[in-house]
mmCIF file of C-alpha atoms in Angstrom:
data_model
loop_
_atom_site.group_PDB
_atom_site.id
_atom_site.type_symbol
_atom_site.label_atom_id
_atom_site.label_comp_id
_atom_site.label_asym_id
_atom_site.label_seq_id
_atom_site.Cartn_x
_atom_site.Cartn_y
_atom_site.Cartn_z
ATOM 1 C CA UNK A 1 105.542 125.891 95.092
ATOM 2 C CA UNK A 2 109.066 127.161 95.183
ATOM 3 C CA UNK A 3 109.546 131.360 95.328
ATOM 4 C CA UNK A 4 110.931 129.929 90.933
ATOM 5 C CA UNK A 5 108.754 127.907 90.604
ATOM 6 C CA UNK A 6 106.194 130.904 91.242
ATOM 7 C CA UNK A 7 108.157 133.436 89.013
ATOM 8 C CA UNK A 8 107.993 131.468 86.133
ATOM 9 C CA UNK A 9 104.464 130.327 85.934
ATOM 10 C CA UNK A 10 104.176 134.406 86.682
ATOM 11 C CA UNK A 11 107.013 134.817 83.560
ATOM 12 C CA UNK A 12 104.762 132.342 81.497
ATOM 13 C CA UNK A 13 101.270 133.864 82.785
ATOM 14 C CA UNK A 14 101.261 136.591 79.690
ATOM 15 C CA UNK A 15 101.954 133.965 76.705
ATOM 16 C CA UNK A 16 99.481 131.230 78.944
ATOM 17 C CA UNK A 17 96.527 134.226 78.061
ATOM 18 C CA UNK A 18 97.738 134.917 74.515
ATOM 19 C CA UNK A 19 96.990 131.521 73.235
ATOM 20 C CA UNK A 20 93.870 131.296 74.997
ATOM 21 C CA UNK A 21 92.435 134.436 74.008
ATOM 22 C CA UNK A 22 93.475 133.501 70.393
ATOM 23 C CA UNK A 23 91.921 129.822 70.395
ATOM 24 C CA UNK A 24 88.640 131.609 71.874
ATOM 25 C CA UNK A 25 88.264 134.363 69.915
ATOM 26 C CA UNK A 26 87.461 136.277 73.305
ATOM 27 C CA UNK A 27 89.918 138.270 76.596
ATOM 28 C CA UNK A 28 87.212 137.539 78.996
ATOM 29 C CA UNK A 29 86.620 133.904 77.423
ATOM 30 C CA UNK A 30 90.311 132.963 77.769
ATOM 31 C CA UNK A 31 91.486 134.539 80.522
ATOM 32 C CA UNK A 32 89.235 132.585 81.977
ATOM 33 C CA UNK A 33 89.946 129.575 80.465
ATOM 34 C CA UNK A 34 93.638 130.097 81.970
ATOM 35 C CA UNK A 35 91.598 130.329 85.366
ATOM 36 C CA UNK A 36 90.293 126.878 84.783
ATOM 37 C CA UNK A 37 93.928 125.313 83.961
ATOM 38 C CA UNK A 38 95.383 126.665 86.842
ATOM 39 C CA UNK A 39 92.359 125.443 89.564
ATOM 40 C CA UNK A 40 93.086 122.512 87.271
ATOM 41 C CA UNK A 41 96.683 122.334 88.144
ATOM 42 C CA UNK A 42 99.645 123.395 85.522
ATOM 43 C CA UNK A 43 102.662 121.515 86.225
ATOM 44 C CA UNK A 44 105.763 122.578 84.506
ATOM 45 C CA UNK A 45 107.119 119.627 81.775
ATOM 46 C CA UNK A 46 111.216 119.617 81.431
ATOM 47 C CA UNK A 47 112.941 122.021 80.007
ATOM 48 C CA UNK A 48 113.884 125.142 79.567
ATOM 49 C CA UNK A 49 110.838 126.983 78.802
ATOM 50 C CA UNK A 50 108.866 124.353 81.083
ATOM 51 C CA UNK A 51 106.431 126.492 82.371
ATOM 52 C CA UNK A 52 105.398 128.421 79.535
ATOM 53 C CA UNK A 53 105.047 124.836 77.934
ATOM 54 C CA UNK A 54 102.621 123.460 81.014
ATOM 55 C CA UNK A 55 100.150 126.862 81.189
ATOM 56 C CA UNK A 56 100.245 125.599 77.332
ATOM 57 C CA UNK A 57 99.218 121.927 78.607
ATOM 58 C CA UNK A 58 96.919 122.878 81.122
ATOM 59 C CA UNK A 59 94.798 125.346 78.968
ATOM 60 C CA UNK A 60 95.229 122.433 75.433
ATOM 61 C CA UNK A 61 93.452 120.021 77.757
ATOM 62 C CA UNK A 62 90.922 122.571 79.204
ATOM 63 C CA UNK A 63 89.666 123.594 75.921
ATOM 64 C CA UNK A 64 89.338 119.783 74.743
ATOM 65 C CA UNK A 65 86.821 119.457 76.946
ATOM 66 C CA UNK A 66 84.099 121.818 75.184
ATOM 67 C CA UNK A 67 82.362 120.444 72.522
ATOM 68 C CA UNK A 68 83.973 120.265 68.871
ATOM 69 C CA UNK A 69 82.329 121.814 66.424
ATOM 70 C CA UNK A 70 82.341 119.757 63.047
ATOM 71 C CA UNK A 71 81.355 121.507 60.402
ATOM 72 C CA UNK A 72 84.346 124.443 61.002
ATOM 73 C CA UNK A 73 86.903 124.925 58.098
ATOM 74 C CA UNK A 74 89.827 123.332 60.670
ATOM 75 C CA UNK A 75 89.435 121.263 63.505
ATOM 76 C CA UNK A 76 89.895 122.489 67.327
ATOM 77 C CA UNK A 77 93.365 120.191 67.247
ATOM 78 C CA UNK A 78 94.876 121.800 64.338
ATOM 79 C CA UNK A 79 93.877 125.477 65.615
ATOM 80 C CA UNK A 80 95.877 124.876 68.276
ATOM 81 C CA UNK A 81 98.967 123.724 66.066
ATOM 82 C CA UNK A 82 98.537 125.822 64.160
ATOM 83 C CA UNK A 83 98.480 128.553 66.721
ATOM 84 C CA UNK A 84 101.006 126.950 69.184
ATOM 85 C CA UNK A 85 103.321 126.719 66.216
ATOM 86 C CA UNK A 86 102.646 130.412 64.527
ATOM 87 C CA UNK A 87 101.739 132.066 67.389
ATOM 88 C CA UNK A 88 103.489 131.137 70.298
ATOM 89 C CA UNK A 89 106.992 129.963 68.007
ATOM 90 C CA UNK A 90 107.035 126.549 69.142
ATOM 91 C CA UNK A 91 108.355 123.303 66.897
ATOM 92 C CA UNK A 92 106.081 121.282 66.093
ATOM 93 C CA UNK A 93 107.562 118.489 67.868
ATOM 94 C CA UNK A 94 107.440 120.739 70.893
ATOM 95 C CA UNK A 95 103.529 121.847 69.930
ATOM 96 C CA UNK A 96 102.950 117.841 69.853
ATOM 97 C CA UNK A 97 104.341 117.224 73.530
ATOM 98 C CA UNK A 98 102.385 119.370 74.602
ATOM 99 C CA UNK A 99 99.095 118.177 72.613
ATOM 100 C CA UNK A 100 99.905 114.997 73.528
ATOM 101 C CA UNK A 101 100.214 113.987 70.227
ATOM 102 C CA UNK A 102 102.555 111.532 68.205
ATOM 103 C CA UNK A 103 105.343 114.330 65.972
ATOM 104 C CA UNK A 104 104.128 112.327 63.067
ATOM 105 C CA UNK A 105 100.374 113.029 62.882
ATOM 106 C CA UNK A 106 101.148 116.427 64.003
ATOM 107 C CA UNK A 107 103.714 117.982 61.297
ATOM 108 C CA UNK A 108 100.154 115.695 59.112
ATOM 109 C CA UNK A 109 98.043 118.286 60.345
ATOM 110 C CA UNK A 110 99.454 121.141 61.114
ATOM 111 C CA UNK A 111 100.093 120.649 56.471
ATOM 112 C CA UNK A 112 96.453 119.917 55.709
ATOM 113 C CA UNK A 113 95.796 122.803 58.134
ATOM 114 C CA UNK A 114 97.713 125.758 56.578
ATOM 115 C CA UNK A 115 97.361 124.192 52.343
ATOM 116 C CA UNK A 116 93.330 125.282 54.231
ATOM 117 C CA UNK A 117 94.087 128.922 56.017
ATOM 118 C CA UNK A 118 94.213 130.136 52.672
ATOM 119 C CA UNK A 119 90.568 128.976 51.446
ATOM 120 C CA UNK A 120 88.568 129.603 55.165
ATOM 121 C CA UNK A 121 88.250 133.025 55.748
ATOM 122 C CA UNK A 122 89.268 136.266 53.236
ATOM 123 C CA UNK A 123 88.583 139.529 55.400
ATOM 124 C CA UNK A 124 88.698 143.484 54.507
ATOM 125 C CA UNK A 125 91.888 144.854 56.454
ATOM 126 C CA UNK A 126 92.264 147.881 57.827
ATOM 127 C CA UNK A 127 96.186 148.560 58.460
ATOM 128 C CA UNK A 128 97.060 151.452 60.973
ATOM 129 C CA UNK A 129 101.141 151.510 60.691
ATOM 130 C CA UNK A 130 103.148 154.634 61.046
ATOM 131 C CA UNK A 131 106.317 153.466 59.121
ATOM 132 C CA UNK A 132 105.653 153.664 55.822
ATOM 133 C CA UNK A 133 107.633 150.361 55.282
ATOM 134 C CA UNK A 134 106.819 148.188 57.552
ATOM 135 C CA UNK A 135 103.451 148.771 56.713
ATOM 136 C CA UNK A 136 103.682 147.938 53.092
ATOM 137 C CA UNK A 137 105.562 144.460 53.444
ATOM 138 C CA UNK A 138 102.194 144.048 56.392
ATOM 139 C CA UNK A 139 100.036 144.475 52.756
ATOM 140 C CA UNK A 140 102.340 142.643 50.888
ATOM 141 C CA UNK A 141 101.895 139.852 53.557
ATOM 142 C CA UNK A 142 98.677 140.399 54.823
ATOM 143 C CA UNK A 143 97.202 140.564 50.401
ATOM 144 C CA UNK A 144 99.444 137.328 50.094
ATOM 145 C CA UNK A 145 97.008 135.309 52.018
ATOM 146 C CA UNK A 146 93.805 136.601 50.592
ATOM 147 C CA UNK A 147 92.911 139.641 51.640
ATOM 148 C CA UNK A 148 91.952 142.944 50.405
ATOM 149 C CA UNK A 149 93.773 145.697 52.588
ATOM 150 C CA UNK A 150 90.829 148.446 52.633
ATOM 151 C CA UNK A 151 93.329 151.541 53.918
ATOM 152 C CA UNK A 152 96.760 152.034 55.857
ATOM 153 C CA UNK A 153 96.460 154.640 58.520
ATOM 154 C CA UNK A 154 99.363 156.846 59.550
ATOM 155 C CA UNK A 155 97.466 158.331 62.721
ATOM 156 C CA UNK A 156 94.460 158.105 64.842
ATOM 157 C CA UNK A 157 92.920 159.916 63.036
ATOM 158 C CA UNK A 158 93.047 159.109 59.663
ATOM 159 C CA UNK A 159 91.937 155.217 61.224
ATOM 160 C CA UNK A 160 88.914 156.338 62.329
ATOM 161 C CA UNK A 161 88.075 158.208 59.478
ATOM 162 C CA UNK A 162 88.774 155.081 57.150
ATOM 163 C CA UNK A 163 86.572 152.652 59.460
ATOM 164 C CA UNK A 164 84.120 154.866 59.438
ATOM 165 C CA UNK A 165 84.462 154.659 55.554
ATOM 166 C CA UNK A 166 85.560 151.358 54.694
ATOM 167 C CA UNK A 167 83.956 148.942 57.347
ATOM 168 C CA UNK A 168 86.613 147.329 57.640
ATOM 169 C CA UNK A 169 86.156 143.227 58.563
ATOM 170 C CA UNK A 170 89.932 143.000 60.466
ATOM 171 C CA UNK A 171 91.316 145.468 62.085
ATOM 172 C CA UNK A 172 95.627 145.229 61.933
ATOM 173 C CA UNK A 173 97.092 147.781 64.277
ATOM 174 C CA UNK A 174 100.474 148.523 65.705
ATOM 175 C CA UNK A 175 99.548 150.387 68.818
ATOM 176 C CA UNK A 176 103.181 152.410 68.827
ATOM 177 C CA UNK A 177 102.608 155.275 66.538
ATOM 178 C CA UNK A 178 105.158 158.147 67.277
ATOM 179 C CA UNK A 179 104.119 161.713 66.619
ATOM 180 C CA UNK A 180 100.123 159.762 64.755
ATOM 181 C CA UNK A 181 98.944 158.973 68.114
ATOM 182 C CA UNK A 182 98.174 155.738 70.006
ATOM 183 C CA UNK A 183 96.950 152.727 68.329
ATOM 184 C CA UNK A 184 95.297 150.718 71.279
ATOM 185 C CA UNK A 185 93.997 154.592 71.450
ATOM 186 C CA UNK A 186 92.559 154.969 67.887
ATOM 187 C CA UNK A 187 91.467 150.937 68.146
ATOM 188 C CA UNK A 188 88.914 152.039 70.821
ATOM 189 C CA UNK A 189 88.083 155.107 68.689
ATOM 190 C CA UNK A 190 87.301 152.980 66.210
ATOM 191 C CA UNK A 191 85.126 149.983 68.126
ATOM 192 C CA UNK A 192 82.529 153.020 69.249
ATOM 193 C CA UNK A 193 81.733 152.673 65.517
ATOM 194 C CA UNK A 194 82.683 149.656 63.774
ATOM 195 C CA UNK A 195 82.516 146.372 65.321
ATOM 196 C CA UNK A 196 85.617 144.360 63.753
ATOM 197 C CA UNK A 197 87.624 142.359 65.563
ATOM 198 C CA UNK A 198 91.436 143.945 65.764
ATOM 199 C CA UNK A 199 95.178 142.404 65.997
ATOM 200 C CA UNK A 200 97.897 144.276 67.919
ATOM 201 C CA UNK A 201 101.254 143.639 66.663
ATOM 202 C CA UNK A 202 103.565 144.852 69.147
ATOM 203 C CA UNK A 203 107.414 144.007 69.740
ATOM 204 C CA UNK A 204 106.168 144.373 73.456
ATOM 205 C CA UNK A 205 103.153 141.896 73.934
ATOM 206 C CA UNK A 206 103.748 141.702 77.665
ATOM 207 C CA UNK A 207 102.607 144.434 78.055
ATOM 208 C CA UNK A 208 99.124 143.817 76.722
ATOM 209 C CA UNK A 209 98.443 140.725 78.434
ATOM 210 C CA UNK A 210 98.699 141.814 82.459
ATOM 211 C CA UNK A 211 95.098 141.075 82.757
ATOM 212 C CA UNK A 212 94.111 143.749 84.678
ATOM 213 C CA UNK A 213 91.879 145.760 81.801
ATOM 214 C CA UNK A 214 90.258 145.427 78.924
ATOM 215 C CA UNK A 215 92.676 143.949 76.097
ATOM 216 C CA UNK A 216 92.682 143.227 73.046
ATOM 217 C CA UNK A 217 92.000 138.308 72.054
ATOM 218 C CA UNK A 218 94.615 138.966 69.288
ATOM 219 C CA UNK A 219 98.635 139.669 69.702
ATOM 220 C CA UNK A 220 101.489 138.920 67.988
ATOM 221 C CA UNK A 221 105.072 140.215 68.039
ATOM 222 C CA UNK A 222 107.556 141.872 65.986
ATOM 223 C CA UNK A 223 108.339 140.057 63.543
ATOM 224 C CA UNK A 224 106.916 138.016 61.850
ATOM 225 C CA UNK A 225 106.045 134.899 59.718
ATOM 226 C CA UNK A 226 103.851 135.049 57.353
ATOM 227 C CA UNK A 227 102.179 131.588 58.072
ATOM 228 C CA UNK A 228 101.218 133.971 61.920
ATOM 229 C CA UNK A 229 99.270 136.263 60.377
ATOM 230 C CA UNK A 230 97.731 133.985 58.677
ATOM 231 C CA UNK A 231 96.415 132.257 61.481
ATOM 232 C CA UNK A 232 95.556 135.039 63.845
ATOM 233 C CA UNK A 233 93.698 136.107 60.466
ATOM 234 C CA UNK A 234 91.567 133.457 60.594
ATOM 235 C CA UNK A 235 91.221 133.292 64.152
ATOM 236 C CA UNK A 236 90.518 136.462 65.117
ATOM 237 C CA UNK A 237 87.622 136.884 61.450
ATOM 238 C CA UNK A 238 86.280 133.733 62.791
ATOM 239 C CA UNK A 239 86.188 134.688 66.005
ATOM 240 C CA UNK A 240 87.994 131.375 67.894
ATOM 241 C CA UNK A 241 84.998 129.053 66.577
ATOM 242 C CA UNK A 242 83.868 126.716 66.947
ATOM 243 C CA UNK A 243 85.945 127.804 70.537
ATOM 244 C CA UNK A 244 84.631 131.879 70.193
ATOM 245 C CA UNK A 245 82.528 131.786 73.264
ATOM 246 C CA UNK A 246 82.990 135.933 73.288
#
């Protein structure tokens, strides 16, 4: 492997980790899936973003080797399509290429999957965000997706207090709370008291996806579309079922 290819692969790794963690619902299981993909070979595909797309394809090949759960609201392929087009921001033809699907079939599967997202799960959500306008926007997005917002916290202490009182089934957390502290620290404190999935919202996802420490399974990038939040919420609340190994 040339130095250029190696550099491209290293740059693509955080995004492969994000995809795999969201798919499995677990940092450990997702990172193990990426490791398996690398061991089996992750050749770049033609194009400007070839290394990242090649890694996605390799992760998908590892995923399809795992047992499918027939009773799940969304199939594994539907979830991979949704994650690739929303979380990873690929267009439908590119996602279809990554998964080895016909483009028309992929479009049809995406449409059907999006229609079932709202009915699949409903969460009680704690929003941790220090910017009032952004917090209001997040609340509107969360509620429009059929979930209940049980509280909005601008500081670490407020987030912990609300979590203890309301016992949310999902936490949506900004990383940087300005003078109110750190969102990641708030989440660490919450998780010692309440067992709940967490979605981090950040403009710099690669900083949370290094693989060097305990990290989130679910990370979405600012700014994001409503479908991105809906998909991430579904994966977080169901913990990636049927592939959920965490």
